[in-house]
Coordinates of C-alpha atoms in Angstrom, one line a residue:
M188 CA 8.9 -28.3 18.2
S189 CA 12.4 -28.1 18.5
H190 CA 14.2 -24.9 21.2
T191 CA 16.6 -23.2 19.3
Q192 CA 17.7 -19.6 19.7
D193 CA 16.4 -18.4 16.5
G194 CA 14.2 -21.1 14.7
S195 CA 17.1 -22.2 12.1
E196 CA 17.1 -25.6 13.6
L197 CA 13.6 -26.1 13.4
L198 CA 13.3 -24.6 10.1
T199 CA 16.5 -26.5 8.3
G200 CA 16.8 -29.8 10.1
P201 CA 15.2 -33.1 9.7
G202 CA 12.0 -32.7 11.7
A203 CA 10.9 -29.5 9.7
G204 CA 8.9 -32.6 7.1
G205 CA 6.8 -33.3 9.9
L206 CA 5.5 -29.6 9.9
L207 CA 5.4 -29.0 6.4
R208 CA 3.5 -32.2 6.3
S209 CA 0.6 -31.2 9.0
A210 CA 0.5 -27.8 7.5
V211 CA -0.2 -29.3 4.0
G212 CA -2.6 -32.0 5.7
N213 CA -4.4 -29.0 7.7
S214 CA -5.0 -26.8 4.1
G215 CA -6.4 -30.0 2.3
G216 CA -3.5 -31.2 0.5
V217 CA -1.0 -34.0 0.7
L218 CA 2.5 -33.7 0.4
H219 CA 4.7 -35.8 -1.7
S220 CA 8.2 -34.4 -1.3
W221 CA 9.7 -31.6 -0.3
Q222 CA 13.3 -29.5 -0.6
L223 CA 14.6 -26.7 1.6
D224 CA 15.4 -24.2 -1.4
H225 CA 16.4 -20.7 0.3
V226 CA 17.6 -19.9 4.3
D227 CA 17.1 -16.6 5.6
H228 CA 19.1 -16.7 8.9
R229 CA 19.8 -13.9 11.8
P230 CA 21.3 -16.0 14.5
G231 CA 20.0 -15.4 17.8
R232 CA 16.6 -13.6 16.2
S233 CA 14.9 -15.0 13.8
T234 CA 15.0 -17.6 10.5
K235 CA 12.9 -17.6 7.3
A236 CA 13.1 -20.5 4.6
L237 CA 11.5 -21.2 1.4
Y238 CA 10.8 -24.9 0.1
R239 CA 10.1 -26.3 -3.1
T240 CA 7.8 -28.8 -2.6
M241 CA 5.5 -31.3 -5.0
V242 CA 1.9 -31.4 -3.5
S243 CA -1.3 -32.6 -4.6
W244 CA -4.9 -31.2 -4.0
P245 CA -7.3 -33.9 -4.0
E246 CA -10.2 -31.9 -3.2
L247 CA -9.5 -29.2 -5.6
D248 CA -8.1 -30.9 -8.4
G249 CA -9.6 -34.6 -7.7
P250 CA -8.1 -37.7 -6.3
Q251 CA -6.0 -38.8 -9.7
A252 CA -4.8 -35.5 -10.2
P253 CA -0.9 -35.2 -10.2
A254 CA 1.3 -33.3 -7.4
R255 CA 2.7 -30.2 -9.0
E256 CA 5.3 -28.2 -7.8
E257 CA 4.7 -25.2 -5.5
L258 CA 6.7 -23.3 -3.0
F259 CA 6.0 -22.8 0.7
G260 CA 7.8 -20.3 3.1
A261 CA 7.9 -20.3 6.8
S262 CA 9.1 -17.5 9.4
A263 CA 10.2 -18.8 13.1
H264 CA 10.5 -16.2 15.5
I265 CA 11.8 -16.1 19.5
G266 CA 11.7 -13.4 21.5
E267 CA 10.8 -10.3 18.9
R268 CA 8.0 -8.9 17.6
E269 CA 7.5 -9.5 13.4
K270 CA 7.3 -6.3 11.8
N271 CA 5.9 -5.0 9.1
L272 CA 3.1 -8.1 8.9
Y273 CA 0.7 -6.3 6.0
V274 CA -1.6 -9.9 5.2
A275 CA -2.1 -12.6 7.6
E276 CA -4.9 -14.2 6.5
Q277 CA -3.8 -16.9 4.8
T278 CA -0.8 -18.2 6.6
L279 CA -0.9 -20.2 9.6
V280 CA 0.6 -19.7 12.6
M281 CA 2.1 -22.6 14.8
T282 CA 3.3 -22.1 18.6
D283 CA 5.0 -24.3 21.5
G284 CA 4.6 -21.2 23.9
D285 CA 8.5 -20.4 23.3
I286 CA 8.7 -20.2 19.6
N287 CA 6.2 -18.5 16.7
V288 CA 6.2 -20.7 13.4
R289 CA 4.3 -18.6 10.7
V290 CA 3.9 -20.7 7.3
W291 CA 2.6 -19.2 4.0
R292 CA 1.9 -20.5 0.6
Y293 CA 3.6 -18.4 -2.6
P294 CA 2.4 -15.8 -3.4
H295 CA 0.7 -15.2 -0.5
D296 CA 3.7 -13.7 1.6
P297 CA 2.6 -11.6 4.4
W298 CA 5.0 -9.0 4.0
L299 CA 4.6 -8.4 0.3
P300 CA 0.7 -8.0 0.1
M301 CA 1.1 -6.8 -3.4
L302 CA 3.2 -9.9 -4.8
P303 CA -0.4 -11.8 -5.4
Q304 CA -1.5 -9.2 -7.9
V305 CA 1.4 -9.7 -10.2
C306 CA 2.2 -13.5 -10.2
Y307 CA -0.8 -14.6 -12.1
P308 CA -0.7 -13.7 -15.6
D309 CA -4.6 -13.1 -15.8
I310 CA -4.6 -11.0 -12.6
V311 CA -1.0 -8.8 -13.5
G312 CA -3.0 -7.3 -16.9
R313 CA -5.8 -5.9 -14.9
T314 CA -3.3 -4.8 -12.1
L315 CA -1.5 -2.4 -14.6
R316 CA -4.2 -1.4 -16.3
D317 CA -5.6 -0.4 -13.0
L318 CA -2.6 1.8 -12.4
G319 CA -2.9 3.4 -15.9
A320 CA 0.1 1.4 -17.3
P321 CA -0.8 -0.9 -19.6
L322 CA 1.7 -3.8 -21.0
G323 CA 0.9 -4.1 -24.6
T324 CA -1.3 -3.1 -27.1
D325 CA -3.4 -6.2 -28.3
P326 CA -5.1 -7.4 -24.9
S327 CA -5.2 -11.1 -26.9
V328 CA -2.1 -11.7 -26.9
P329 CA -0.9 -13.4 -23.3
I330 CA 1.1 -12.0 -20.8
A331 CA 3.8 -14.2 -19.8
I332 CA 5.4 -13.6 -16.0
D333 CA 9.3 -14.5 -15.2
V334 CA 10.3 -14.5 -11.6
V335 CA 13.8 -13.5 -11.5
S336 CA 14.3 -13.5 -7.9
Y337 CA 12.2 -13.8 -4.6
R338 CA 13.5 -13.5 -1.0
P339 CA 10.8 -14.3 1.5
G340 CA 9.0 -11.9 3.3
R341 CA 11.9 -8.8 1.7
R342 CA 11.0 -8.7 -2.0
A343 CA 10.4 -10.1 -5.4
V344 CA 11.0 -9.0 -8.9
L345 CA 9.2 -10.6 -11.5
R346 CA 9.2 -9.4 -15.5
A347 CA 6.3 -9.1 -17.5
S348 CA 6.3 -9.4 -20.9
Q349 CA 3.2 -9.3 -23.5
G350 CA 4.8 -9.5 -27.1
D351 CA 7.7 -7.2 -27.8
H352 CA 6.7 -4.8 -24.3
A353 CA 8.3 -5.9 -20.9
F354 CA 8.1 -4.3 -17.5
F355 CA 9.7 -5.0 -14.2
L356 CA 7.5 -5.5 -11.2
K357 CA 9.8 -4.7 -8.2
V358 CA 7.2 -6.0 -5.4
M359 CA 8.4 -4.7 -1.8
Q360 CA 7.1 -3.7 2.0
P361 CA 4.8 -1.4 1.2
H362 CA 6.2 1.0 3.8
R363 CA 9.2 1.3 1.5
S364 CA 8.0 2.2 -2.0
G365 CA 7.5 5.7 -2.3
E366 CA 11.4 6.3 -1.0
I367 CA 12.4 4.2 -3.7
V368 CA 10.2 5.9 -6.6
D369 CA 11.6 9.4 -4.9
R370 CA 15.2 8.4 -5.2
H371 CA 14.4 6.9 -9.2
H372 CA 12.7 10.5 -9.6
R373 CA 15.8 12.7 -8.3
L374 CA 18.4 10.1 -10.0
L375 CA 16.3 10.5 -13.5
A376 CA 16.5 14.3 -13.2
A377 CA 20.0 14.4 -12.2
G378 CA 20.9 12.1 -15.4
V379 CA 21.5 9.1 -14.0
P380 CA 20.8 6.3 -16.6
V381 CA 18.0 4.7 -14.0
P382 CA 14.9 3.0 -15.3
E383 CA 12.2 5.1 -15.5
V384 CA 9.2 4.8 -13.3
I385 CA 5.9 3.6 -15.2
A386 CA 3.8 3.2 -12.1
H387 CA 3.7 2.6 -8.7
H388 CA 1.5 1.3 -5.4
N389 CA 1.5 -0.1 -2.2
G390 CA 4.7 -2.2 -2.1
L391 CA 4.7 -2.3 -6.1
V392 CA 7.2 -0.3 -8.2
V393 CA 6.4 -0.6 -11.9
L394 CA 9.6 -0.4 -14.0
A395 CA 10.6 0.2 -17.4
E396 CA 13.1 -2.1 -18.9
L397 CA 16.8 -0.6 -19.4
P398 CA 18.3 -1.0 -22.9
G399 CA 21.7 -2.9 -23.3
R400 CA 22.3 -6.0 -21.3
P401 CA 24.0 -6.6 -17.6
L402 CA 27.8 -6.1 -17.4
A403 CA 27.7 -10.0 -15.9
R404 CA 26.8 -11.2 -19.1
A405 CA 29.6 -8.8 -21.1
V406 CA 32.2 -9.3 -18.6
I407 CA 31.6 -13.4 -19.3
D408 CA 31.4 -12.8 -23.0
E409 CA 33.8 -9.8 -23.8
G410 CA 35.9 -9.0 -20.8
V411 CA 37.3 -6.3 -20.5
D412 CA 35.9 -4.8 -23.9
A413 CA 32.8 -4.8 -21.8
C414 CA 33.6 -1.3 -20.7
R415 CA 36.2 1.3 -19.2
A416 CA 36.8 1.4 -15.9
E417 CA 36.9 5.0 -16.2
D418 CA 33.1 4.7 -17.2
L419 CA 32.2 2.7 -14.3
V420 CA 33.6 5.5 -11.9
A421 CA 32.4 7.9 -14.1
L422 CA 28.6 6.3 -13.6
A423 CA 28.9 6.6 -9.8
D424 CA 30.2 9.8 -10.3
R425 CA 26.9 10.9 -11.3
L426 CA 25.2 10.2 -8.8
P427 CA 24.1 13.9 -7.5
A428 CA 25.6 15.6 -4.3
S429 CA 21.7 16.3 -3.3
M430 CA 21.5 12.4 -2.3
Y431 CA 24.0 13.3 0.4
T432 CA 21.3 14.0 2.9
L433 CA 19.8 10.5 2.3
P434 CA 21.0 8.3 5.5
L435 CA 24.3 7.2 5.7
R436 CA 25.2 3.7 3.9
P437 CA 27.2 1.8 5.8
P438 CA 30.2 0.0 4.3
W439 CA 30.0 -3.7 4.1
T440 CA 33.0 -3.5 6.7
D441 CA 30.9 -2.2 9.1
S442 CA 29.3 -5.9 9.4
V443 CA 31.7 -8.6 8.9
E444 CA 31.2 -9.6 12.5
F445 CA 27.4 -10.4 11.4
Y446 CA 28.6 -12.0 8.3
A447 CA 31.0 -14.1 10.2
G448 CA 28.9 -15.3 12.5
I449 CA 26.3 -16.6 9.7
V450 CA 28.8 -18.3 8.1
S451 CA 30.6 -20.3 10.9
S452 CA 27.0 -21.3 11.9
S453 CA 26.5 -22.8 8.9
V454 CA 29.6 -24.3 8.3
P455 CA 31.2 -24.5 12.0
S456 CA 35.0 -25.5 11.3
L457 CA 35.7 -22.4 9.6
G458 CA 34.9 -20.5 12.7
P459 CA 38.9 -19.6 13.6
R460 CA 39.3 -18.5 9.7
L461 CA 36.5 -16.5 10.3
D462 CA 37.7 -14.9 13.5
A463 CA 41.1 -14.1 12.2
L464 CA 39.5 -12.9 9.1
V465 CA 37.0 -10.1 10.7
R466 CA 40.3 -9.2 13.2
A467 CA 42.5 -8.7 10.0
I468 CA 39.8 -6.4 8.4
R469 CA 39.3 -5.0 11.7
E470 CA 42.8 -4.0 12.6
G471 CA 43.2 -2.7 9.1
L472 CA 41.2 -0.3 8.4
T473 CA 41.9 1.3 12.5
A474 CA 45.3 1.3 10.7
L475 CA 43.9 3.7 7.8
E476 CA 42.2 5.9 10.1
Q477 CA 45.6 6.6 11.9
R478 CA 46.7 8.1 8.0
M479 CA 43.8 9.1 6.3
D480 CA 40.5 10.3 6.8
M481 CA 37.9 8.0 6.3
G482 CA 34.7 9.9 6.3
P483 CA 31.9 9.4 4.0
H484 CA 32.8 12.0 1.3
D485 CA 30.8 11.0 -1.7
V486 CA 27.6 9.8 -2.6
V487 CA 27.7 6.2 -3.6
H488 CA 25.5 3.5 -5.1
G489 CA 25.5 1.1 -1.9
D490 CA 25.5 -2.0 -3.9
F491 CA 27.4 -1.6 -6.8
Y492 CA 28.3 -4.7 -8.7
E493 CA 28.3 -6.2 -12.2
A494 CA 24.4 -7.4 -12.0
Q495 CA 23.6 -3.8 -11.4
V496 CA 25.1 -2.0 -14.4
F497 CA 24.0 -2.3 -17.9
V498 CA 26.3 -2.0 -20.9
E499 CA 25.7 -1.6 -24.5
N500 CA 28.7 -1.3 -27.1
G501 CA 31.5 -1.0 -24.5
K502 CA 29.3 2.1 -23.0
V503 CA 27.9 1.9 -19.8
V504 CA 23.6 2.7 -20.5
G505 CA 22.1 1.7 -17.2
L506 CA 22.1 1.4 -13.6
L507 CA 19.7 -0.6 -11.3
D508 CA 18.5 -1.0 -7.4
I509 CA 19.2 2.3 -6.3
D510 CA 17.5 1.8 -3.2
T511 CA 20.9 2.4 -1.1
V512 CA 22.2 5.5 -2.9
G513 CA 23.6 7.6 -0.2
P514 CA 26.8 8.9 1.7
G515 CA 29.4 6.5 1.9
R516 CA 33.3 6.4 0.7
R517 CA 34.1 5.8 -3.4
A518 CA 36.1 2.9 -2.1
D519 CA 32.8 0.9 -1.0
D520 CA 31.4 0.8 -4.4
L521 CA 34.7 0.0 -6.4
A522 CA 35.5 -2.6 -3.9
C523 CA 31.8 -4.0 -4.0
L524 CA 32.5 -4.4 -7.7
L525 CA 36.1 -6.0 -7.4
A526 CA 34.6 -8.3 -4.8
H527 CA 31.7 -10.0 -7.1
L528 CA 34.0 -10.3 -9.5
S529 CA 36.9 -11.7 -7.6
V530 CA 34.2 -14.6 -6.6
L531 CA 32.7 -14.7 -9.9
A532 CA 36.1 -15.8 -11.3
D533 CA 36.6 -18.4 -8.6
Y534 CA 34.1 -19.9 -9.8
G535 CA 36.5 -21.5 -12.6
N536 CA 38.6 -23.2 -9.8
A537 CA 35.8 -25.6 -9.1
G538 CA 34.6 -26.0 -12.9
R539 CA 31.5 -23.7 -12.3
I540 CA 32.7 -21.4 -15.2
D541 CA 35.3 -22.1 -17.9
R542 CA 38.8 -21.3 -18.5
A543 CA 38.2 -18.9 -21.5
M544 CA 35.2 -16.9 -19.2
Q545 CA 37.4 -17.1 -16.5
E546 CA 40.5 -15.5 -18.2
R547 CA 38.0 -12.9 -19.3
V548 CA 36.8 -12.4 -16.0
E549 CA 40.5 -12.2 -14.4
E550 CA 41.8 -9.2 -17.0
S551 CA 39.0 -7.4 -16.3
I552 CA 39.6 -7.3 -12.6
N553 CA 43.2 -6.3 -13.2
T554 CA 42.6 -3.7 -15.8
W555 CA 39.6 -1.9 -13.9
H556 CA 41.8 -2.3 -10.9
E557 CA 44.9 0.0 -12.3
M558 CA 42.3 2.4 -12.7
F559 CA 40.8 2.3 -9.4
I560 CA 43.8 2.6 -7.3
E561 CA 44.3 5.7 -8.8
R562 CA 41.1 7.0 -7.6
V563 CA 40.9 5.5 -4.1
D564 CA 43.2 3.9 -1.7
P565 CA 44.9 0.4 -2.8
T566 CA 44.9 -0.8 0.9
E567 CA 41.3 0.4 1.7
L568 CA 40.3 -1.0 -1.6
A569 CA 41.6 -4.3 -0.9
L570 CA 39.9 -4.3 3.0
R571 CA 36.7 -3.5 1.4
S572 CA 36.8 -6.2 -0.7
A573 CA 37.8 -8.5 2.0
G574 CA 34.8 -7.2 3.7
V575 CA 32.0 -7.7 0.9
V576 CA 33.5 -11.0 -0.2
L577 CA 32.5 -12.2 3.5
S578 CA 29.5 -11.0 3.5
L579 CA 28.9 -12.6 0.0
A580 CA 30.1 -16.5 1.7
T581 CA 26.8 -16.4 3.5
G582 CA 25.0 -17.1 0.0
P583 CA 25.6 -21.0 -0.9
H584 CA 24.0 -22.2 2.6
R585 CA 20.9 -19.6 2.1
Q586 CA 20.7 -20.9 -1.5
Q587 CA 21.1 -24.2 -0.7
E588 CA 23.7 -24.6 -3.6
A589 CA 24.9 -28.4 -4.1
S590 CA 28.1 -29.0 -2.4
W591 CA 27.7 -25.5 -0.5
E592 CA 30.1 -26.4 2.3
A593 CA 33.0 -26.7 -0.1
A594 CA 31.6 -23.4 -2.3
T595 CA 31.4 -21.2 1.3
E596 CA 35.1 -21.8 1.9
A597 CA 35.8 -21.1 -1.4
I598 CA 34.5 -17.6 -0.7
V599 CA 36.0 -17.4 2.8
R600 CA 39.7 -18.3 1.3
V601 CA 38.6 -15.0 -1.5
A602 CA 38.4 -12.6 1.2
E603 CA 41.5 -14.1 3.0
E604 CA 43.3 -13.3 -0.4
W605 CA 42.0 -9.9 -0.8
V606 CA 43.4 -9.3 3.3
T607 CA 46.3 -10.7 2.1
A608 CA 46.3 -8.1 -1.1
A609 CA 46.0 -5.2 1.6
R610 CA 48.7 -6.3 3.7
R611 CA 51.3 -6.2 0.5
A612 CA 49.6 -2.9 -0.5
E613 CA 50.5 -1.3 3.0
Q614 CA 53.8 -2.9 2.9
H615 CA 54.5 -1.5 -0.7
R616 CA 53.2 2.0 0.4
R617 CA 55.4 2.2 3.5
D618 CA 58.7 1.0 1.4
A619 CA 57.9 3.7 -0.6
A620 CA 57.3 6.7 1.7
A621 CA 60.3 5.3 3.4
A622 CA 62.4 5.3 -0.1
E623 CA 61.1 8.8 -0.5
D624 CA 62.4 9.8 2.7
R625 CA 66.2 8.5 2.0
R626 CA 65.7 10.5 -1.2
T627 CA 64.6 13.6 -0.2
A628 CA 66.1 13.4 3.6
P629 CA 68.0 16.9 4.6
S630 CA 71.3 17.1 5.2
A631 CA 73.0 18.0 8.2
G632 CA 72.1 21.8 9.4
T633 CA 69.0 21.9 7.0
P634 CA 66.1 22.5 9.0
P635 CA 62.9 19.8 8.0
Q636 CA 60.0 21.5 5.7
Q637 CA 56.8 21.5 7.2
P638 CA 54.6 19.4 5.8
V639 CA 51.8 20.7 3.2
P640 CA 48.0 20.0 4.3
P641 CA 46.3 18.0 1.3
T642 CA 43.8 20.6 -0.3
Q643 CA 41.0 17.7 -1.3
G644 CA 39.7 15.0 0.0
P645 CA 40.6 11.2 0.1
T646 CA 38.7 10.1 -3.0
G647 CA 40.5 12.9 -4.9
V648 CA 37.2 13.8 -6.6
R649 CA 35.7 16.5 -3.4
Q650 CA 36.7 18.6 -1.0
A651 CA 35.9 16.6 2.2
P652 CA 32.4 18.6 3.5
A653 CA 32.3 19.6 7.0
P654 CA 30.9 17.3 9.3
G655 CA 27.2 17.2 8.7
S656 CA 27.4 19.4 5.6
A657 CA 26.7 18.1 1.9
P658 CA 29.9 17.5 -0.7
T659 CA 29.8 20.5 -2.7
G660 CA 30.6 21.2 -6.6
Q661 CA 29.8 20.0 -9.5
Q662 CA 30.1 15.8 -10.4
P663 CA 33.4 15.6 -12.6
A664 CA 32.8 14.7 -16.3
P665 CA 34.3 11.4 -16.9
Q666 CA 37.4 12.8 -18.5
Q667 CA 38.2 15.0 -15.6
I668 CA 38.3 12.3 -12.8
Q669 CA 41.3 13.4 -10.7
Q670 CA 44.2 10.9 -9.7
P671 CA 45.6 11.7 -5.9
Q672 CA 47.8 10.0 -4.3
Q673 CA 49.5 8.2 -7.2
Q674 CA 53.0 8.3 -6.4
V675 CA 52.1 5.9 -3.4
Q676 CA 49.0 4.4 -5.0
Q677 CA 50.7 3.2 -8.1
Q678 CA 53.1 1.2 -5.9
A679 CA 50.8 -1.1 -4.7
R680 CA 48.4 -2.3 -7.3
L681 CA 47.9 -5.7 -5.5
R682 CA 45.3 -7.9 -5.4
P683 CA 44.6 -11.5 -4.6
S684 CA 44.8 -13.6 -7.8
V685 CA 42.5 -16.6 -8.9
A686 CA 44.8 -19.1 -10.0
P687 CA 44.0 -22.7 -9.3
Q688 CA 43.9 -23.2 -5.4
Q689 CA 47.1 -24.6 -3.6
S690 CA 47.4 -27.0 -1.2
M691 CA 45.5 -26.0 2.0
S692 CA 47.9 -28.4 3.8
A693 CA 51.2 -27.2 2.7
P694 CA 53.4 -25.4 5.0
A695 CA 53.5 -21.9 4.8
Q696 CA 56.8 -20.5 2.8
Q697 CA 58.6 -17.7 3.6
S698 CA 57.8 -14.6 1.3
A699 CA 60.6 -12.7 0.1
P700 CA 61.5 -9.4 1.2
V701 CA 59.4 -6.9 -0.4
Q702 CA 61.4 -4.4 -2.5
S703 CA 60.6 -0.7 -3.3
G704 CA 60.0 -0.2 -7.3
P705 CA 59.5 2.3 -9.2
P706 CA 55.9 4.1 -9.5
H707 CA 54.9 2.0 -12.6
S708 CA 55.7 -1.2 -11.9
A709 CA 53.6 -4.0 -13.3
P710 CA 50.9 -5.2 -10.9
P711 CA 50.5 -8.6 -9.9
Q712 CA 48.0 -10.4 -12.5
F713 CA 45.5 -13.3 -12.3
G714 CA 46.1 -16.5 -12.9
P715 CA 49.5 -18.5 -12.9
P716 CA 52.1 -16.6 -10.8
Q717 CA 54.7 -14.6 -13.5
S718 CA 58.8 -14.6 -13.4
G719 CA 59.7 -11.0 -12.3
P720 CA 60.8 -9.0 -9.0
P721 CA 58.7 -10.2 -5.9
H722 CA 56.4 -7.0 -5.7
S723 CA 55.3 -8.2 -9.0
A724 CA 54.0 -11.7 -8.6
P725 CA 50.5 -12.2 -7.5
P726 CA 49.3 -13.7 -4.2
Q727 CA 48.1 -17.1 -4.6
F728 CA 44.8 -18.6 -3.0
G729 CA 45.5 -21.0 -0.1
P730 CA 46.5 -19.8 3.9
P731 CA 48.1 -16.3 3.6
Q732 CA 51.9 -16.9 3.9
S733 CA 54.1 -16.0 6.7
T734 CA 55.8 -12.9 6.2
S735 CA 59.6 -12.1 7.0
R736 CA 60.4 -8.3 5.8
Q737 CA 62.2 -5.7 6.7
T738 CA 59.8 -3.1 6.4
G739 CA 60.7 0.6 5.7
A740 CA 58.8 3.0 8.2
P741 CA 57.3 5.9 7.1
H742 CA 59.0 9.5 8.2
G743 CA 59.1 10.0 11.8
A744 CA 58.0 6.3 12.9
P745 CA 60.5 3.8 14.1
Q746 CA 61.7 0.9 12.0
N747 CA 60.5 -1.9 11.1
P748 CA 56.5 -1.1 12.5
S749 CA 54.4 -4.0 11.9
T750 CA 51.0 -3.3 12.7
P751 CA 48.7 -6.4 14.3
W752 CA 46.9 -6.9 11.2
E753 CA 50.0 -7.0 8.9
Q754 CA 51.1 -10.0 11.9
S755 CA 47.9 -12.3 11.6
A756 CA 47.3 -15.1 9.4
P757 CA 44.2 -17.2 9.1
P758 CA 45.3 -20.5 10.0
A759 CA 44.3 -23.6 7.7
F760 CA 41.2 -24.9 6.8
S761 CA 39.5 -27.8 8.8
A762 CA 37.2 -30.0 6.8
P763 CA 33.4 -28.5 7.4
L764 CA 30.8 -30.5 9.2
E765 CA 28.5 -32.4 6.8
H766 CA 25.2 -30.5 5.7
T767 CA 22.2 -31.7 8.5
G768 CA 19.4 -31.8 6.1
P769 CA 16.0 -30.1 4.9
P770 CA 12.8 -28.7 6.6
P771 CA 9.1 -28.3 6.0
P772 CA 6.6 -25.1 6.9
R773 CA 3.1 -24.7 6.3
S774 CA 0.6 -23.7 4.7
A775 CA -2.4 -21.9 3.7
P776 CA -5.5 -23.2 1.7
P777 CA -5.5 -23.1 -2.0
P778 CA -7.7 -20.5 -3.5
R779 CA -8.0 -22.4 -7.1
N780 CA -5.9 -24.2 -9.7
P781 CA -3.2 -21.4 -10.9
P782 CA -2.0 -21.3 -14.6
A783 CA 1.8 -22.0 -14.5
A784 CA 4.7 -19.6 -14.4
Q785 CA 6.7 -19.5 -17.7
P786 CA 9.8 -21.4 -17.1
V787 CA 13.0 -19.3 -15.8
P788 CA 16.4 -20.8 -16.0
P789 CA 18.4 -20.6 -12.7
L790 CA 20.9 -17.4 -12.1
D791 CA 23.1 -18.7 -10.0
P792 CA 25.6 -20.4 -10.9
S793 CA 24.8 -20.4 -14.6
P794 CA 27.8 -18.0 -16.0
G795 CA 27.4 -14.0 -16.8
Q796 CA 24.0 -14.0 -14.7
Q797 CA 23.1 -12.6 -11.4
H798 CA 25.1 -14.4 -8.8
P799 CA 25.6 -13.1 -5.3
S800 CA 23.4 -9.8 -4.5
R801 CA 22.7 -7.8 -1.7
G802 CA 20.4 -5.1 -0.3
P803 CA 20.6 -2.4 2.5
L804 CA 20.2 -3.2 6.4
D805 CA 16.6 -2.1 7.1
D806 CA 16.0 -1.5 10.4
G807 CA 18.7 -3.8 12.0
D808 CA 17.3 -6.2 10.1
D809 CA 19.8 -8.1 7.8
D810 CA 18.5 -7.4 4.4
S811 CA 22.1 -8.2 2.8
P812 CA 23.7 -11.1 0.9
T813 CA 20.2 -12.4 -0.8
Q814 CA 21.9 -14.5 -3.1
E815 CA 18.9 -13.7 -5.1
R816 CA 18.2 -15.7 -8.4
R817 CA 15.8 -16.7 -10.6
I818 CA 12.9 -19.3 -9.6
D819 CA 11.8 -21.7 -12.5
S820 CA 9.0 -23.5 -12.7
I821 CA 7.0 -21.5 -10.3
Q822 CA 3.1 -22.2 -9.6
P823 CA 1.9 -19.5 -7.7
G824 CA -1.1 -20.9 -5.6

């Protein structure tokens, strides 16, 4: 076997075919072809991989039976124990003394014991009846199973339908399901429109179908008419203060080094840009901490983006995936949504969505951002968005997309543009503060006024709670959302554009000096640059431009005080290395000739459907940017 620190070379390199061929052969099958479908890489620790194969089983189906498509999973561990392993009987373990490789045949995932009970149409009906939740009224109507997503060892989501009735089956590691059910019950009691829990058992939660359709689809079709920004913020604000006692939801920016490490391990040529990006985010947040309270003053969703929100007739009607609800900062939820939308909008530059779709997404970002920066600090919003985008850059390699190196670079570029937007937002804030200081400067002999302490938390909704205490007070109604720091924030409505990419090799242009403007100056728009004063032009894709600005200092600060994160700029892009090829696993004997699952179109990158998605960090594991999508034509073994 290959001796790597985390098994990634073994499970993704050319030699993986031999492993897979051996595993299938040991089970009485013949491997005809294989392709790497999904990689879950934790550098230096472990690797999980999913493979799409063509296999025949002569002993089971006869020597002339055609090959059929099946999925195999493999997990490689070095120097750490496999946690939460529940069912290992139908897995095969290989070792060379240094590295252990565990291989299984879908759906017999050893971490998800309930997955085989919901993958077969003839079995899922019995499973639901045993749980007291029959799907339909006519047992003669066949049950269709659609696999919405599957992340090996982590979770799976399936849709079971019978006639007009449908349930969503959420499969997870058994130790997590009780907590998830409790959160659903608490949120439903508080009036949050999450799915009703129909039944649950030992790592399986059966959920009712939400009304409406995902915002991801609606924003592609309708743009800003899909829903109002105020309703999106109000939905997050409806999360009850009682959930503040749950474990802290770390912001995505807490793990930027981790995500950068994953990306640089797959595309080493991006390393210098990733280092600069991480440094800029870290230094930018450090600078923010010096001027504002950055504590977790809100209850947040933790993974708030367009695939999790359901809308109908322009109204928000549902919210999915509440596994990560807990204390945090509202800027993280809003940044998560903007980050996902900015990656979706950038798909237009690669031809993955058409121009009309791209324009509708761009308009939505611009319009919703206008309201978001009245609620949270615009510099923080941009920096948090950059961190979320960076986490999404792990997705193309994880999902083995076509041209995944170029797709990864494009997402890194979007993250860089958010950092550029944060720098400009901070510059505008400082220019506005300097202008206000000049306007209100006391005449000679007039004693300076003492500063008045703030009367509310940094998000403008609740009083900042004392350390260790929960936020108090009622959640604001949608029409009562307060808007702090308007004079400063409305001057800094900056975010990255999704205009066609500029040449990466073009020399950086000197940017014009930033001029302070009126509080209601027009924000930069997504798309081609528009004429107007320098502060109203949108930042463009490509390397951040070098700055040569006379900065206005806030009151009491030295003139021209640029911080390191404002000075640093990521280096230009160099061509990525070629992909090294796919891998193979090892499998357990097939139990029987399975019925084929219903074919399902892939979720990514078809427009308007779910693209990058994430879940919580669990016991130190990366349970994050999963890029979960539908798996078409799965045949469970």
